[in-house]
Amino acid sequence: MNSDVLRWLQAQLGPGIDAEDLATRYERLRSAKAVALEVLHERVAALVAEPLKVTVNGVATIDNSANVAALERQLAQLNAASAPDEAPADPSDLLTAIPMRTRPRR
């Protein structure tokens, strides 16, 4: 994983994420987007595994449903974006090699 991919992953997932963990995931998954999606899915799963809203009457209320919605929006944006290690999605950005031959002489 090069430094551009690492910086892109840290921009998507936050600067506090462990670079060694990202490198290990990248070696396994071979795609920066797949790494980011896996981390975000794990975060959603961790939030959903616990109660989303806890209320202690008259004392405090903790509501994580907005966090889940924000992570789901981030997942949708990530699916639409391109990672630095991906080929361009637009076919006009690709180069095509055309073999040239000499014409037969008369």
C-alpha positions as a LaTeX table, in Angstrom:
\begin{tabular}{lrrr}
\hline
Residue & $x$ (\AA) & $y$ (\AA) & $z$ (\AA) \\
\hline
Met1 & 0.00 & 0.00 & 0.00 \\
Asn2 & 1.49 & 3.34 & $-1.01$ \\
Ser3 & 1.25 & 6.60 & 0.89 \\
Asp4 & $-1.52$ & 8.00 & $-1.35$ \\
Val5 & $-3.77$ & 5.05 & $-0.53$ \\
Leu6 & $-2.98$ & 5.34 & 3.19 \\
Arg7 & $-3.79$ & 9.06 & 3.20 \\
Trp8 & $-7.04$ & 8.44 & 1.31 \\
Leu9 & $-8.05$ & 5.73 & 3.80 \\
Gln10 & $-7.25$ & 8.00 & 6.74 \\
Ala11 & $-9.29$ & 10.78 & 5.14 \\
Gln12 & $-12.24$ & 8.41 & 4.77 \\
Leu13 & $-11.97$ & 6.71 & 8.17 \\
Gly14 & $-10.37$ & 9.32 & 10.41 \\
Pro15 & $-6.76$ & 10.06 & 11.31 \\
Gly16 & $-6.87$ & 7.97 & 14.50 \\
Ile17 & $-7.16$ & 4.65 & 12.67 \\
Asp18 & $-4.21$ & 2.27 & 12.97 \\
Ala19 & $-2.06$ & 2.33 & 9.82 \\
Glu20 & $-0.80$ & $-1.23$ & 10.44 \\
Asp21 & $-4.38$ & $-2.52$ & 10.61 \\
Leu22 & $-5.15$ & $-0.74$ & 7.34 \\
Ala23 & $-2.04$ & $-2.25$ & 5.72 \\
Thr24 & $-3.01$ & $-5.75$ & 6.86 \\
Arg25 & $-6.53$ & $-5.34$ & 5.53 \\
Tyr26 & $-5.20$ & $-3.93$ & 2.25 \\
Glu27 & $-2.91$ & $-6.93$ & 1.78 \\
Arg28 & $-5.89$ & $-9.24$ & 2.29 \\
Leu29 & $-8.49$ & $-7.33$ & 0.27 \\
Arg30 & $-6.26$ & $-5.73$ & $-2.41$ \\
Ser31 & $-8.47$ & $-2.63$ & $-2.69$ \\
Ala32 & $-8.57$ & 0.62 & $-0.76$ \\
Lys33 & $-12.32$ & 0.93 & $-1.27$ \\
Ala34 & $-12.86$ & $-2.62$ & 0.06 \\
Val35 & $-10.82$ & $-1.76$ & 3.16 \\
Ala36 & $-12.82$ & 1.40 & 3.82 \\
Leu37 & $-16.12$ & $-0.40$ & 3.27 \\
Glu38 & $-15.11$ & $-3.21$ & 5.63 \\
Val39 & $-14.14$ & $-0.79$ & 8.41 \\
Leu40 & $-17.34$ & 1.22 & 8.01 \\
His41 & $-19.49$ & $-1.92$ & 8.00 \\
Glu42 & $-17.77$ & $-3.02$ & 11.22 \\
Arg43 & $-18.56$ & 0.35 & 12.79 \\
Val44 & $-22.22$ & 0.08 & 11.82 \\
Ala45 & $-22.40$ & $-3.48$ & 13.13 \\
Ala46 & $-20.85$ & $-2.42$ & 16.45 \\
Leu47 & $-23.42$ & 0.36 & 16.87 \\
Val48 & $-26.36$ & $-1.82$ & 15.88 \\
Ala49 & $-25.26$ & $-4.66$ & 18.19 \\
Glu50 & $-25.94$ & $-2.42$ & 21.18 \\
Pro51 & $-29.23$ & $-0.65$ & 21.89 \\
Leu52 & $-29.43$ & 2.43 & 19.69 \\
Lys53 & $-31.23$ & 4.50 & 22.30 \\
Val54 & $-30.91$ & 4.33 & 26.07 \\
Thr55 & $-32.89$ & 6.61 & 28.34 \\
Val56 & $-32.58$ & 6.98 & 32.09 \\
Asn57 & $-35.67$ & 8.99 & 33.01 \\
Gly58 & $-34.76$ & 12.43 & 34.20 \\
Val59 & $-31.03$ & 11.76 & 34.02 \\
Ala60 & $-29.67$ & 11.14 & 30.52 \\
Thr61 & $-30.50$ & 9.91 & 27.04 \\
Ile62 & $-28.00$ & 8.35 & 24.66 \\
Asp63 & $-29.12$ & 8.02 & 21.03 \\
Asn64 & $-26.82$ & 6.46 & 18.44 \\
Ser65 & $-29.35$ & 6.26 & 15.60 \\
Ala66 & $-27.97$ & 9.46 & 14.04 \\
Asn67 & $-24.49$ & 7.90 & 14.08 \\
Val68 & $-25.77$ & 4.84 & 12.21 \\
Ala69 & $-27.48$ & 7.07 & 9.64 \\
Ala70 & $-24.28$ & 9.08 & 9.17 \\
Leu71 & $-22.23$ & 5.92 & 8.64 \\
Glu72 & $-24.77$ & 4.65 & 6.11 \\
Arg73 & $-24.54$ & 7.94 & 4.21 \\
Gln74 & $-20.76$ & 7.66 & 4.26 \\
Leu75 & $-21.01$ & 4.10 & 2.89 \\
Ala76 & $-23.21$ & 5.33 & 0.04 \\
Gln77 & $-20.79$ & 8.15 & $-0.78$ \\
Leu78 & $-17.86$ & 5.76 & $-0.68$ \\
Asn79 & $-19.56$ & 3.39 & $-3.12$ \\
Ala80 & $-19.95$ & 6.27 & $-5.58$ \\
Ala81 & $-16.40$ & 7.60 & $-5.16$ \\
Ser82 & $-13.24$ & 6.20 & $-6.67$ \\
Ala83 & $-10.21$ & 5.20 & $-4.65$ \\
Pro84 & $-6.65$ & 6.15 & $-5.66$ \\
Asp85 & $-5.80$ & 2.53 & $-6.51$ \\
Glu86 & $-8.75$ & 2.07 & $-8.88$ \\
Ala87 & $-8.68$ & 2.34 & $-12.64$ \\
Pro88 & $-10.58$ & 5.29 & $-14.07$ \\
Ala89 & $-14.28$ & 4.58 & $-14.46$ \\
Asp90 & $-14.62$ & 6.69 & $-17.60$ \\
Pro91 & $-13.60$ & 4.68 & $-20.70$ \\
Ser92 & $-12.48$ & 7.88 & $-22.43$ \\
Asp93 & $-9.71$ & 8.17 & $-19.81$ \\
Leu94 & $-8.17$ & 4.90 & $-20.92$ \\
Leu95 & $-5.52$ & 4.67 & $-23.57$ \\
Thr96 & $-5.91$ & 2.17 & $-26.36$ \\
Ala97 & $-3.02$ & 0.77 & $-28.36$ \\
Ile98 & $-3.72$ & 0.13 & $-32.01$ \\
Pro99 & $-1.19$ & $-1.96$ & $-33.91$ \\
Met100 & $-0.14$ & $-0.33$ & $-37.15$ \\
Arg101 & 0.97 & $-2.12$ & $-40.26$ \\
Thr102 & 2.37 & $-0.87$ & $-43.49$ \\
Arg103 & 0.14 & $-1.12$ & $-46.51$ \\
Pro104 & 1.24 & $-3.47$ & $-49.26$ \\
Arg105 & 2.95 & $-1.65$ & $-52.13$ \\
Arg106 & 1.71 & $-2.04$ & $-55.71$ \\
\hline
\end{tabular}
